[in-house]
């Protein structure tokens, strides 16, 4: 009779989903060598090779594919059954893993998660910030935060954080005094512009809208930054105009280090959403987070996150 260890079976699923021992080890919080040993131990017990390993990739064999097709949902049911025991505790426990955009991690989530963790001291929240699109479930996350056009249609999505955001344009007074104030988005082609490159390699165009007319600009400038902080610092130093989430410029606008530009062209978009699969057995930490986000008191707190300039059109660009 074949009697493999349950943890070894879990190791097989993790490696097969990640297609990489190191990535699977990072998600499980163990060493790659321990996972490799678990797979060798499992293959010895069943007497069949389950994974093909090369220096570049790890893929299931035909036998591995057949085992995984039945094993993955079975392990999910076991995890769900064990996690359901949380309902008999005074306070839910466990770890909740979220994959979120950088802007959410840096400027939106802090007050929300502070309130959530204060209400649920038994839960550990693990947040990974990235602007690259990934399969969050295959990568080992319980849920993700993205914007509407980035969310798979088979996912459940609920608003989290501000209901609208802006992608605004600002420049230092010294820059505008020397180069003039652009009156129309087309004027930006004659200005120095500080651009951003996402981790995916995409350098987004600058998009504006007014009276139903949309204009996209591909600007030029002295700096392409991979972080918001670098770009904002360059703008404050007078190197050019910057087009970025308002949350990154609100302090500089209030202090006068930067001046809002082209405000009548700012475009409105809906805010981010928490998304997760429709599961029969939702992990208790995720259920607690969803219930918290949907609670009337928390919705009211998030809806008070209003833009800096309420009279202007709101704006936010999509992540690439």
Coordinates of C-alpha atoms in Angstrom, one line a residue:
X1 CA 0.0 0.0 0.0
X2 CA 1.3 3.4 -1.0
X3 CA 1.2 5.8 2.0
X4 CA 2.9 9.1 1.1
X5 CA 3.2 11.9 3.6
X6 CA 0.6 14.7 3.2
X7 CA 3.3 17.4 3.4
X8 CA 5.2 15.7 0.5
X9 CA 2.0 15.8 -1.6
X10 CA 1.6 19.5 -0.8
X11 CA 5.2 20.0 -1.9
X12 CA 4.5 18.4 -5.2
X13 CA 1.5 20.7 -5.8
X14 CA 3.5 23.8 -4.9
X15 CA 6.4 23.0 -7.2
X16 CA 4.2 22.0 -10.0
X17 CA 2.2 25.3 -9.8
X18 CA 5.3 27.5 -9.5
X19 CA 7.3 25.5 -12.1
X20 CA 10.3 26.3 -10.0
X21 CA 11.8 24.9 -6.8
X22 CA 13.1 28.3 -5.5
X23 CA 9.8 30.1 -6.2
X24 CA 7.8 27.4 -4.5
X25 CA 10.1 27.4 -1.6
X26 CA 9.8 31.1 -1.2
X27 CA 6.0 30.9 -1.1
X28 CA 6.0 28.1 1.4
X29 CA 8.7 29.6 3.6
X30 CA 11.1 26.6 3.3
X31 CA 14.3 25.9 1.5
X32 CA 14.5 24.7 -2.1
X33 CA 16.6 21.7 -1.0
X34 CA 13.8 20.6 1.5
X35 CA 11.3 20.7 -1.3
X36 CA 13.6 18.7 -3.6
X37 CA 14.0 16.1 -0.9
X38 CA 10.3 15.9 -0.4
X39 CA 9.7 15.3 -4.2
X40 CA 12.5 12.6 -4.3
X41 CA 10.9 10.9 -1.2
X42 CA 7.4 11.0 -2.8
X43 CA 8.7 9.6 -6.1
X44 CA 10.5 6.8 -4.3
X45 CA 7.3 5.8 -2.4
X46 CA 5.1 5.8 -5.5
X47 CA 7.7 4.3 -7.7
X48 CA 7.0 6.7 -10.6
X49 CA 8.7 9.9 -11.7
X50 CA 6.3 12.8 -11.2
X51 CA 8.4 15.8 -12.3
X52 CA 10.8 16.4 -15.2
X53 CA 13.6 18.7 -14.0
X54 CA 16.0 20.7 -16.1
X55 CA 18.3 23.6 -15.2
X56 CA 15.6 26.0 -16.6
X57 CA 12.2 24.5 -15.8
X58 CA 10.2 21.9 -13.8
X59 CA 7.2 20.3 -15.5
X60 CA 5.0 17.4 -14.5
X61 CA 5.3 14.1 -16.2
X62 CA 2.2 12.4 -17.6
X63 CA 1.9 10.5 -14.3
X64 CA 2.4 13.7 -12.4
X65 CA -0.3 15.5 -14.4
X66 CA -2.8 12.7 -13.7
X67 CA -2.0 12.8 -10.0
X68 CA -2.1 16.6 -9.7
X69 CA -5.6 16.7 -11.4
X70 CA -7.0 14.7 -8.5
X71 CA -4.6 15.8 -5.8
X72 CA -5.0 19.6 -6.1
X73 CA -8.7 19.8 -5.4
X74 CA -8.4 17.2 -2.7
X75 CA -5.7 19.1 -0.8
X76 CA -7.8 22.2 -1.2
X77 CA -10.7 20.5 0.5
X78 CA -8.5 19.3 3.3
X79 CA -7.1 22.8 3.8
X80 CA -10.6 24.2 3.7
X81 CA -11.9 21.7 6.3
X82 CA -9.1 22.4 8.7
X83 CA -9.4 26.2 8.2
X84 CA -13.1 25.9 8.9
X85 CA -12.2 25.0 12.5
X86 CA -11.4 28.7 12.9
X87 CA -15.1 29.4 13.2
X88 CA -15.0 27.7 16.6
X89 CA -12.4 30.1 17.9
X90 CA -13.2 33.4 19.7
X91 CA -11.1 35.2 17.0
X92 CA -10.0 33.8 13.6
X93 CA -6.3 33.0 13.2
X94 CA -4.1 32.2 10.2
X95 CA -2.2 34.0 7.4
X96 CA -3.7 36.1 4.7
X97 CA -1.5 36.6 1.6
X98 CA -2.4 39.5 -0.7
X99 CA -0.7 40.6 -4.0
X100 CA -1.3 44.4 -4.6
X101 CA -0.1 47.2 -6.8
X102 CA 2.7 49.4 -5.5
X103 CA 0.4 52.4 -5.2
X104 CA -1.9 50.5 -3.0
X105 CA 0.8 49.2 -0.7
X106 CA 2.5 52.5 -0.3
X107 CA -0.5 55.0 -0.2
X108 CA -3.8 53.3 0.2
X109 CA -3.7 50.1 2.4
X110 CA -2.0 51.4 5.5
X111 CA -5.0 52.7 7.4
X112 CA -7.2 49.9 6.2
X113 CA -4.9 47.1 7.3
X114 CA -4.2 48.9 10.6
X115 CA -7.9 48.8 11.4
X116 CA -8.3 45.2 10.3
X117 CA -5.4 43.9 12.3
X118 CA -6.5 45.7 15.4
X119 CA -9.9 44.0 15.0
X120 CA -8.3 40.6 14.3
X121 CA -5.1 40.1 16.3
X122 CA -4.9 36.4 15.5
X123 CA -4.4 37.0 11.8
X124 CA -1.1 37.6 10.1
X125 CA -1.3 39.7 6.9
X126 CA 1.4 39.2 4.3
X127 CA 1.5 41.8 1.4
X128 CA 3.5 41.5 -1.7
X129 CA 3.6 44.7 -3.9
X130 CA 4.2 44.4 -7.6
X131 CA 2.8 46.1 -10.7
X132 CA 3.3 43.0 -12.9
X133 CA 0.3 40.9 -13.7
X134 CA 0.5 37.4 -12.2
X135 CA -1.9 34.5 -11.5
X136 CA -2.2 35.3 -7.8
X137 CA -3.7 31.9 -7.0
X138 CA -1.1 29.9 -8.8
X139 CA 1.6 32.1 -7.0
X140 CA 0.2 31.1 -3.6
X141 CA -1.8 34.3 -2.7
X142 CA -5.3 34.2 -1.3
X143 CA -6.5 37.3 -3.1
X144 CA -5.2 40.4 -5.0
X145 CA -5.9 44.0 -5.5
X146 CA -6.1 45.4 -9.1
X147 CA -8.2 47.7 -11.2
X148 CA -11.3 46.6 -13.2
X149 CA -9.7 45.9 -16.6
X150 CA -7.0 43.7 -14.9
X151 CA -9.4 41.3 -13.1
X152 CA -10.4 38.0 -14.5
X153 CA -14.1 37.7 -15.1
X154 CA -14.5 34.5 -13.0
X155 CA -13.3 36.4 -9.9
X156 CA -15.4 38.1 -7.3
X157 CA -14.4 41.8 -6.9
X158 CA -15.3 44.4 -4.3
X159 CA -14.2 48.0 -3.9
X160 CA -11.3 48.7 -1.5
X161 CA -9.8 52.1 -0.7
X162 CA -10.8 55.3 -2.5
X163 CA -13.7 54.9 -5.0
X164 CA -11.9 57.2 -7.4
X165 CA -8.3 58.3 -7.8
X166 CA -6.4 60.7 -9.9
X167 CA -3.4 60.7 -12.1
X168 CA -2.3 64.3 -12.0
X169 CA 0.3 66.6 -13.5
X170 CA 2.6 68.7 -11.4
X171 CA 5.7 70.9 -11.8
X172 CA 8.0 72.9 -9.6
X173 CA 7.3 76.7 -9.6
X174 CA 11.0 77.2 -10.8
X175 CA 10.4 75.0 -13.8
X176 CA 7.2 76.8 -14.8
X177 CA 8.8 80.2 -14.3
X178 CA 11.6 79.3 -16.7
X179 CA 9.6 77.2 -19.3
X180 CA 6.1 78.5 -19.1
X181 CA 2.8 76.8 -18.1
X182 CA 1.4 74.3 -20.6
X183 CA -2.2 75.2 -21.4
X184 CA -3.1 72.1 -23.5
X185 CA -1.8 68.5 -23.4
X186 CA -0.2 69.0 -26.8
X187 CA 2.0 71.6 -25.3
X188 CA 3.8 68.9 -23.3
X189 CA 5.7 67.8 -26.4
X190 CA 7.7 71.0 -26.0
X191 CA 8.4 70.4 -22.3
X192 CA 10.7 68.2 -20.2
X193 CA 8.6 65.3 -18.8
X194 CA 9.6 62.8 -16.1
X195 CA 8.3 59.4 -17.1
X196 CA 7.8 56.1 -15.3
X197 CA 8.8 52.6 -16.3
X198 CA 6.8 49.7 -14.7
X199 CA 8.4 46.4 -13.7
X200 CA 6.9 44.9 -16.8
X201 CA 9.0 47.3 -18.9
X202 CA 6.1 49.4 -20.1
X203 CA 6.5 53.2 -20.2
X204 CA 2.9 54.4 -20.2
X205 CA 1.7 57.3 -22.3
X206 CA 0.1 60.3 -20.6
X207 CA -3.7 60.3 -21.1
X208 CA -6.0 63.2 -20.7
X209 CA -9.8 63.8 -21.2
X210 CA -12.0 66.8 -21.5
X211 CA -15.6 67.2 -22.8
X212 CA -15.5 63.6 -24.1
X213 CA -12.3 64.1 -26.0
X214 CA -9.3 61.8 -25.1
X215 CA -5.7 62.8 -25.8
X216 CA -2.7 60.5 -25.4
X217 CA 0.8 62.0 -25.3
X218 CA 4.1 60.3 -25.6
X219 CA 6.4 62.8 -23.8
X220 CA 10.1 63.1 -23.7
X221 CA 12.3 64.2 -20.9
X222 CA 15.6 63.8 -18.9
X223 CA 14.5 60.9 -16.6
X224 CA 12.7 57.6 -16.8
X225 CA 12.2 56.4 -13.2
X226 CA 11.3 53.0 -11.9
X227 CA 10.1 54.4 -8.5
X228 CA 7.7 57.1 -7.7
X229 CA 10.0 58.6 -5.2
X230 CA 12.7 59.2 -7.8
X231 CA 10.3 60.9 -10.2
X232 CA 8.7 63.1 -7.6
X233 CA 12.2 64.2 -6.3
X234 CA 13.2 65.1 -9.8
X235 CA 10.0 67.1 -10.3
X236 CA 10.5 69.0 -7.0
X237 CA 14.1 69.8 -8.2
X238 CA 12.7 71.5 -11.2
X239 CA 13.8 68.9 -13.9
X240 CA 10.4 68.7 -15.5
X241 CA 6.7 67.9 -15.3
X242 CA 5.4 64.6 -13.7
X243 CA 2.3 62.6 -14.4
X244 CA 1.5 60.3 -11.5
X245 CA -1.0 59.1 -8.9
X246 CA -2.2 62.1 -6.9
X247 CA -1.4 60.3 -3.6
X248 CA 2.3 60.7 -4.5
X249 CA 2.0 64.5 -5.0
X250 CA -0.5 65.6 -2.4
X251 CA 2.2 66.7 0.1
X252 CA 4.1 68.6 -2.5
X253 CA 1.0 70.3 -3.7
X254 CA 0.1 71.3 -0.2
X255 CA 3.6 72.6 0.6
X256 CA 3.9 74.5 -2.7
X257 CA 6.9 72.5 -3.8
X258 CA 4.9 71.5 -6.9
X259 CA 2.0 73.2 -8.7
X260 CA -1.0 71.4 -10.3
X261 CA -1.0 71.7 -14.1
X262 CA -3.7 71.0 -16.7
X263 CA -6.2 70.2 -14.0
X264 CA -9.2 70.6 -16.3
X265 CA -7.8 67.7 -18.4
X266 CA -7.6 65.2 -15.5
X267 CA -9.5 62.0 -16.2
X268 CA -11.7 60.0 -13.8
X269 CA -11.4 56.3 -13.2
X270 CA -12.8 53.9 -10.6
X271 CA -10.6 52.9 -7.7
X272 CA -9.0 49.5 -6.9
X273 CA -10.8 46.3 -6.1
X274 CA -10.1 43.4 -3.9
X275 CA -10.6 40.2 -6.0
X276 CA -10.7 36.5 -5.0
X277 CA -12.1 33.3 -6.4
X278 CA -15.6 32.0 -5.6
X279 CA -14.7 29.1 -3.2
X280 CA -16.9 26.7 -1.4
X281 CA -14.4 26.8 1.5
X282 CA -13.0 30.3 1.6
X283 CA -10.1 30.6 4.0
X284 CA -11.2 32.1 7.3
X285 CA -8.6 34.9 7.3
X286 CA -9.8 35.9 3.8
X287 CA -13.5 35.7 4.8
X288 CA -12.7 37.9 7.8
X289 CA -11.0 40.5 5.6
X290 CA -13.8 40.5 3.0
X291 CA -16.4 40.9 5.8
X292 CA -14.4 43.7 7.2
X293 CA -14.0 45.5 3.9
X294 CA -17.8 45.2 3.3
X295 CA -18.9 46.4 6.7
X296 CA -20.8 49.7 6.7
X297 CA -18.4 51.4 9.1
X298 CA -15.3 50.4 7.0
X299 CA -17.0 51.4 3.7
X300 CA -17.8 54.8 5.2
X301 CA -14.2 55.2 6.3
X302 CA -12.9 54.4 2.9
X303 CA -15.4 56.6 1.0
X304 CA -14.1 59.6 3.0
X305 CA -10.8 59.2 1.1
X306 CA -11.6 62.0 -1.3
X307 CA -9.3 63.6 -3.9
X308 CA -7.2 66.6 -3.1
X309 CA -9.1 68.9 -5.5
X310 CA -12.8 68.0 -5.3
X311 CA -13.7 70.5 -8.0
X312 CA -11.5 69.0 -10.6
X313 CA -12.1 65.9 -12.8
X314 CA -10.6 62.9 -11.0
X315 CA -7.9 60.8 -12.7
X316 CA -6.2 57.5 -12.5
X317 CA -4.4 55.4 -15.3
X318 CA -4.6 51.7 -15.5
X319 CA -1.5 49.6 -14.6
X320 CA 0.0 48.0 -17.7

